[in-house]
Amino acid sequence: MAGRHGSGSRPPRPPRGRRLHPAAAARARTRSAARGRTAPGERRRPPGDTFWDTIRKGAEAAAAKDNVKLIYSSDPSGPNQSNLVQNAIDQKVDGIAVTLAKPDAMKAVIAKAEQAGIPVVGFNTGVQDWKEQGLLEYFGQDESIAGEAFGRRLNEAGAKHTVCVIMEQGQVALEARCAGVKKTFEGRTDILYVNGTDMPSVKSTITAKLRQDSSIDYVTTLGAPFAMTAIQSIADAGTKTELATFDLNKDAVGAIKSGKIQWAIDQQPYLQGYLSVDSLWLYKTNGNYSGGGEAPVLTGPAFVDKSNVDKIAEFAAKGTR
């Protein structure tokens, strides 16, 4: 596969006989998957970060169904992410799935994969870049649209001042979420950068911000574990600030039930992992690809609040929502 796929043209099928290797990359991290061997990778993340565990469960479910074993590798550095994809190319795999959290760092190596006849699909991060980089398909949420929907929900809630907490500065999906909130929210939006690999620091930074500015009536977090930490920050600050978040896990479900979190946007990470692996298998075995190389497959945004949280609580308890 090389270049963008124009309308009416089918991307070339990968050479037969190679291992299927969906590579999965996290927010600023890269992960991979290959048939015939397994090499899980290590990644830096705060304790209790369940988001990528959920994606991995989806990928593993698809791999089990399709008789594909995952090589799961990751690194927070853009250049190192590129090296991980190069490793997959060197293994002569049949397919790679990546996120484009740092698209500039991935551009050259993705082109190498395509030149080698290896199809590449994207998921989770890169909705603005996947076509330009010639990816076959994309599965995920348009973070700008999600952010705009979040901002409108703040308006409906009567919020006047929110602080949007970004746990990794420069990460394109996270920045797009807060930019979307700021675009549609009619009140004031502050951006607060925190060190997402250090939860005690996250807690103290949010607490200090709330103590500093009593006009903040909503905290916006960009991940469920950070929402749970923000609950502690609000309590420590002694304010009546409300909380809403992007992304979901079983703890956030419980907090929505109790009213400590007003709502969450669910982008269905399990589905992203599942579709990324399954799509490469379908492409290799039957030449299928979703969206015609032109449109992404959107897995979100969907709002979860007290009105519907009970419907997905069972799945969240299993770690698949």
Coordinates of C-alpha atoms in Angstrom, one line a residue:
M1 CA 0.0 0.0 0.0
A2 CA 1.4 3.3 -0.9
G3 CA -0.1 6.8 -0.8
R4 CA -3.7 7.8 -0.3
H5 CA -6.5 5.7 -1.7
G6 CA -8.6 7.7 -4.1
S7 CA -12.3 7.1 -4.7
G8 CA -12.9 4.1 -7.0
S9 CA -9.4 2.6 -6.4
R10 CA -8.9 -0.5 -4.2
P11 CA -5.6 -0.6 -2.2
P12 CA -3.4 -3.5 -3.1
R13 CA -3.6 -6.6 -1.1
P14 CA -0.5 -7.5 1.0
P15 CA 1.6 -10.4 -0.2
R16 CA 0.4 -13.7 1.0
G17 CA 2.3 -15.8 3.4
R18 CA 3.2 -13.1 6.0
R19 CA 2.2 -12.9 9.6
L20 CA -0.6 -10.7 10.5
H21 CA 0.8 -8.0 12.7
P22 CA -1.7 -5.4 14.0
A23 CA 0.4 -2.8 15.8
A24 CA -1.4 -0.8 18.4
A25 CA -0.1 2.5 19.5
A26 CA -1.3 4.4 22.6
R27 CA -1.6 8.2 23.2
A28 CA 2.0 9.0 22.5
R29 CA 2.8 5.3 22.6
T30 CA 3.0 2.5 20.0
R31 CA 1.8 -1.1 20.4
S32 CA 2.0 -4.0 17.9
A33 CA 0.5 -7.4 17.1
A34 CA 1.8 -10.3 15.0
R35 CA 0.7 -13.8 14.1
G36 CA 2.9 -16.6 15.4
R37 CA 4.7 -14.8 18.2
T38 CA 3.9 -12.6 21.2
A39 CA 6.1 -9.7 22.5
P40 CA 4.2 -7.5 25.0
G41 CA 5.8 -4.1 25.4
E42 CA 6.2 -1.9 28.5
R43 CA 4.9 1.6 28.6
R44 CA 4.9 4.5 31.1
R45 CA 1.5 5.2 32.5
P46 CA 0.0 6.3 35.8
P47 CA -1.1 3.5 38.2
G48 CA -4.7 2.4 37.5
D49 CA -4.8 3.7 33.9
T50 CA -7.3 1.3 32.5
F51 CA -7.9 2.9 29.1
W52 CA -5.3 1.0 27.2
D53 CA -6.0 -2.2 29.1
T54 CA -9.5 -1.9 27.6
I55 CA -8.1 -1.4 24.1
R56 CA -5.9 -4.4 24.5
K57 CA -8.7 -6.6 25.6
G58 CA -10.6 -5.7 22.4
A59 CA -7.5 -6.5 20.3
E60 CA -6.9 -9.8 22.1
A61 CA -10.6 -10.8 21.6
A62 CA -10.3 -10.2 17.9
A63 CA -6.9 -11.9 17.7
A64 CA -8.4 -15.0 19.5
K65 CA -11.3 -15.1 17.0
D66 CA -9.0 -14.6 14.0
N67 CA -6.2 -16.9 15.2
V68 CA -3.8 -14.0 15.5
K69 CA -1.3 -13.5 18.4
L70 CA -0.4 -10.0 19.6
I71 CA 3.0 -8.5 19.8
Y72 CA 2.3 -5.5 22.1
S73 CA 5.0 -2.9 22.2
S74 CA 5.0 0.8 23.3
D75 CA 7.1 3.8 24.1
P76 CA 6.3 7.4 25.0
S77 CA 8.9 8.8 22.6
G78 CA 7.9 9.6 19.0
P79 CA 11.3 8.4 17.5
N80 CA 11.1 5.2 19.6
Q81 CA 7.5 4.6 18.4
S82 CA 8.9 4.8 14.8
N83 CA 11.5 2.2 15.7
L84 CA 8.9 -0.2 17.0
V85 CA 7.0 0.1 13.7
Q86 CA 10.3 -0.5 11.8
N87 CA 10.8 -3.7 13.9
A88 CA 7.4 -4.9 12.7
I89 CA 8.4 -4.2 9.1
D90 CA 11.6 -6.1 9.6
Q91 CA 9.5 -9.1 10.9
K92 CA 7.7 -9.0 7.5
V93 CA 4.3 -8.9 9.1
D94 CA 1.0 -8.8 7.2
G95 CA -0.5 -5.7 8.9
I96 CA 0.1 -2.9 11.3
A97 CA -2.3 -0.8 13.4
V98 CA -1.0 2.4 14.9
T99 CA -2.3 5.6 16.6
L100 CA -0.9 8.8 15.3
A101 CA -0.4 10.6 18.6
K102 CA 2.8 12.1 17.2
P103 CA 2.1 12.0 13.4
D104 CA 5.3 13.7 12.2
A105 CA 7.4 11.0 13.9
M106 CA 5.5 8.2 12.3
K107 CA 5.2 9.5 8.7
A108 CA 8.4 8.2 7.3
V109 CA 8.1 4.7 8.8
I110 CA 4.5 4.3 7.8
A111 CA 5.5 5.1 4.2
K112 CA 8.2 2.3 4.5
A113 CA 5.5 -0.1 5.6
E114 CA 3.3 0.8 2.7
Q115 CA 6.3 0.4 0.3
A116 CA 6.8 -3.0 1.7
G117 CA 3.2 -4.0 0.9
I118 CA 2.1 -4.0 4.5
P119 CA -1.3 -2.4 5.1
V120 CA -1.5 0.0 8.0
V121 CA -4.7 1.0 9.8
G122 CA -5.1 3.7 12.4
F123 CA -7.1 3.9 15.6
N124 CA -7.8 6.2 18.6
T125 CA -5.6 9.1 17.6
G126 CA -5.0 10.5 14.1
V127 CA -8.4 11.2 12.6
Q128 CA -7.0 14.3 11.0
D129 CA -3.9 12.6 9.7
W130 CA -4.7 9.0 8.7
K131 CA -5.7 9.8 5.1
E132 CA -2.7 12.0 4.4
Q133 CA -0.4 9.3 5.6
G134 CA -2.1 6.7 3.4
L135 CA -3.6 4.5 6.1
L136 CA -6.1 1.9 4.9
E137 CA -8.7 2.6 7.6
Y138 CA -9.2 4.5 10.8
F139 CA -11.2 3.5 13.9
G140 CA -11.9 6.0 16.7
Q141 CA -13.4 9.2 17.8
D142 CA -13.1 12.7 16.2
E143 CA -11.7 14.4 19.3
S144 CA -12.7 17.9 18.0
I145 CA -16.3 16.8 17.6
A146 CA -16.2 15.1 21.0
G147 CA -14.8 18.3 22.6
E148 CA -17.5 20.5 21.0
A149 CA -20.2 18.1 22.2
F150 CA -18.7 18.3 25.7
G151 CA -18.7 22.1 25.6
R152 CA -22.4 22.2 24.6
R153 CA -23.2 19.8 27.5
L154 CA -21.5 22.2 29.9
N155 CA -23.7 25.0 28.6
E156 CA -26.8 22.8 29.2
A157 CA -25.5 22.2 32.8
G158 CA -25.3 25.9 33.4
A159 CA -21.6 25.9 33.9
K160 CA -19.7 29.2 33.8
H161 CA -16.0 28.3 34.3
T162 CA -14.3 25.1 33.6
V163 CA -10.7 23.9 33.8
C164 CA -9.7 21.3 31.2
V165 CA -6.9 19.1 32.6
I166 CA -4.4 17.8 30.0
M167 CA -2.1 15.1 31.2
E168 CA 0.3 15.1 28.3
Q169 CA 1.2 18.4 26.7
G170 CA 1.3 18.4 22.9
Q171 CA -0.6 15.1 22.5
V172 CA -2.8 15.9 19.6
A173 CA -6.0 14.1 20.7
L174 CA -5.9 15.6 24.2
E175 CA -5.2 19.1 22.9
A176 CA -8.1 18.7 20.4
R177 CA -10.5 17.8 23.1
C178 CA -9.9 20.9 25.1
A179 CA -9.9 23.1 22.0
G180 CA -13.3 21.6 21.1
V181 CA -14.6 22.4 24.6
K182 CA -13.3 25.9 24.4
K183 CA -14.9 26.4 21.0
T184 CA -18.5 25.7 22.0
F185 CA -18.5 26.4 25.8
E186 CA -20.0 29.8 26.3
G187 CA -18.2 30.2 29.7
R188 CA -14.5 30.5 30.5
T189 CA -12.2 27.6 29.7
D190 CA -8.8 27.3 31.4
I191 CA -6.2 24.8 30.3
L192 CA -4.3 23.0 33.1
Y193 CA -1.3 20.8 32.2
V194 CA -0.4 18.1 34.6
N195 CA 2.2 15.3 34.7
G196 CA 0.0 12.3 33.8
T197 CA 2.6 9.8 34.9
D198 CA 2.5 11.1 38.5
M199 CA -0.9 10.9 40.1
P200 CA 0.0 12.5 43.4
S201 CA 1.3 15.5 41.4
V202 CA -2.0 15.5 39.3
K203 CA -4.0 15.6 42.5
S204 CA -2.1 18.4 44.1
T205 CA -2.0 20.5 40.9
I206 CA -5.8 20.3 40.5
T207 CA -6.3 21.0 44.1
A208 CA -4.1 24.1 44.0
K209 CA -5.9 25.4 40.9
L210 CA -9.3 25.1 42.6
R211 CA -8.1 26.8 45.8
Q212 CA -6.6 29.6 43.7
D213 CA -9.8 30.3 41.7
S214 CA -13.1 29.7 43.4
S215 CA -15.0 30.7 40.3
I216 CA -14.3 27.3 38.7
D217 CA -17.6 25.3 38.8
Y218 CA -16.6 22.4 36.5
V219 CA -13.5 20.3 36.2
T220 CA -13.1 18.6 32.8
T221 CA -10.7 15.6 32.8
L222 CA -9.6 13.7 29.7
G223 CA -9.4 10.2 31.2
A224 CA -11.3 8.2 33.8
P225 CA -8.4 7.6 36.2
F226 CA -7.8 11.4 36.2
A227 CA -11.4 11.9 36.9
M228 CA -11.1 9.7 40.0
T229 CA -8.1 11.7 41.1
A230 CA -10.0 14.9 40.5
I231 CA -12.7 13.7 42.9
Q232 CA -10.1 13.7 45.6
S233 CA -8.8 17.1 44.5
I234 CA -12.3 18.7 44.8
A235 CA -12.7 17.2 48.2
D236 CA -9.3 18.5 49.3
A237 CA -10.0 21.9 48.0
G238 CA -13.3 22.0 49.9
T239 CA -15.2 23.4 46.9
K240 CA -18.6 22.5 45.4
T241 CA -17.0 22.1 41.9
E242 CA -18.7 19.6 39.6
L243 CA -16.8 17.1 37.5
A244 CA -17.2 15.6 34.1
T245 CA -14.8 13.5 32.0
F246 CA -13.8 12.0 28.8
D247 CA -13.5 8.2 28.8
L248 CA -14.9 5.5 31.1
N249 CA -13.9 2.7 33.3
K250 CA -15.7 0.7 36.1
D251 CA -14.6 3.2 38.8
A252 CA -16.0 6.1 36.7
V253 CA -19.2 4.2 36.3
G254 CA -19.6 4.0 40.0
A255 CA -18.8 7.7 40.4
I256 CA -21.5 8.5 37.8
K257 CA -24.0 6.4 39.8
S258 CA -23.1 8.3 43.0
G259 CA -23.2 11.7 41.4
K260 CA -19.5 12.5 41.9
I261 CA -19.1 12.5 38.1
Q262 CA -21.9 14.2 36.1
W263 CA -21.2 12.5 32.8
A264 CA -18.5 10.8 30.7
I265 CA -17.9 10.7 27.0
D266 CA -17.3 7.1 26.0
Q267 CA -15.3 6.5 22.8
Q268 CA -15.5 2.7 23.2
P269 CA -11.8 1.8 23.3
Y270 CA -12.6 -1.9 23.4
L271 CA -14.2 -1.5 20.0
Q272 CA -11.2 0.4 18.7
G273 CA -8.8 -2.4 19.6
Y274 CA -11.1 -5.1 18.3
L275 CA -11.8 -3.4 14.9
S276 CA -8.2 -2.6 14.3
V277 CA -7.1 -6.3 14.5
D278 CA -10.2 -7.7 12.9
S279 CA -10.0 -5.2 10.0
L280 CA -6.5 -6.3 9.1
W281 CA -7.6 -10.0 9.2
L282 CA -10.6 -9.2 7.0
Y283 CA -8.3 -7.3 4.6
K284 CA -5.9 -10.2 4.3
T285 CA -8.5 -13.0 4.0
N286 CA -11.2 -11.2 1.9
G287 CA -9.9 -7.9 0.7
N288 CA -12.4 -5.9 2.8
Y289 CA -11.7 -2.4 4.2
S290 CA -14.2 0.0 5.8
G291 CA -14.9 3.5 4.6
G292 CA -13.4 3.0 1.2
G293 CA -10.1 4.6 2.3
E294 CA -12.0 7.9 2.5
A295 CA -14.1 8.0 5.7
P296 CA -13.2 7.0 9.3
V297 CA -15.2 4.5 11.3
L298 CA -16.3 6.5 14.4
T299 CA -16.7 4.7 17.7
G300 CA -17.8 7.8 19.7
P301 CA -18.6 10.2 21.2
A302 CA -21.4 8.8 23.3
F303 CA -22.5 10.4 26.6
V304 CA -22.9 8.2 29.7
D305 CA -24.8 9.7 32.7
K306 CA -27.2 8.6 35.4
S307 CA -29.9 8.1 32.7
N308 CA -28.1 5.3 31.0
V309 CA -25.1 4.2 33.2
D310 CA -26.9 1.1 34.4
K311 CA -27.0 -0.3 30.9
I312 CA -23.2 -0.5 30.6
A313 CA -22.2 -1.1 34.2
E314 CA -22.1 -4.9 33.7
F315 CA -19.6 -4.5 30.8
A316 CA -17.6 -1.8 32.6
A317 CA -17.2 -4.3 35.6
K318 CA -15.5 -6.7 33.1
G319 CA -13.2 -4.0 31.9
T320 CA -14.6 -3.9 28.4
R321 CA -16.3 -0.5 28.6

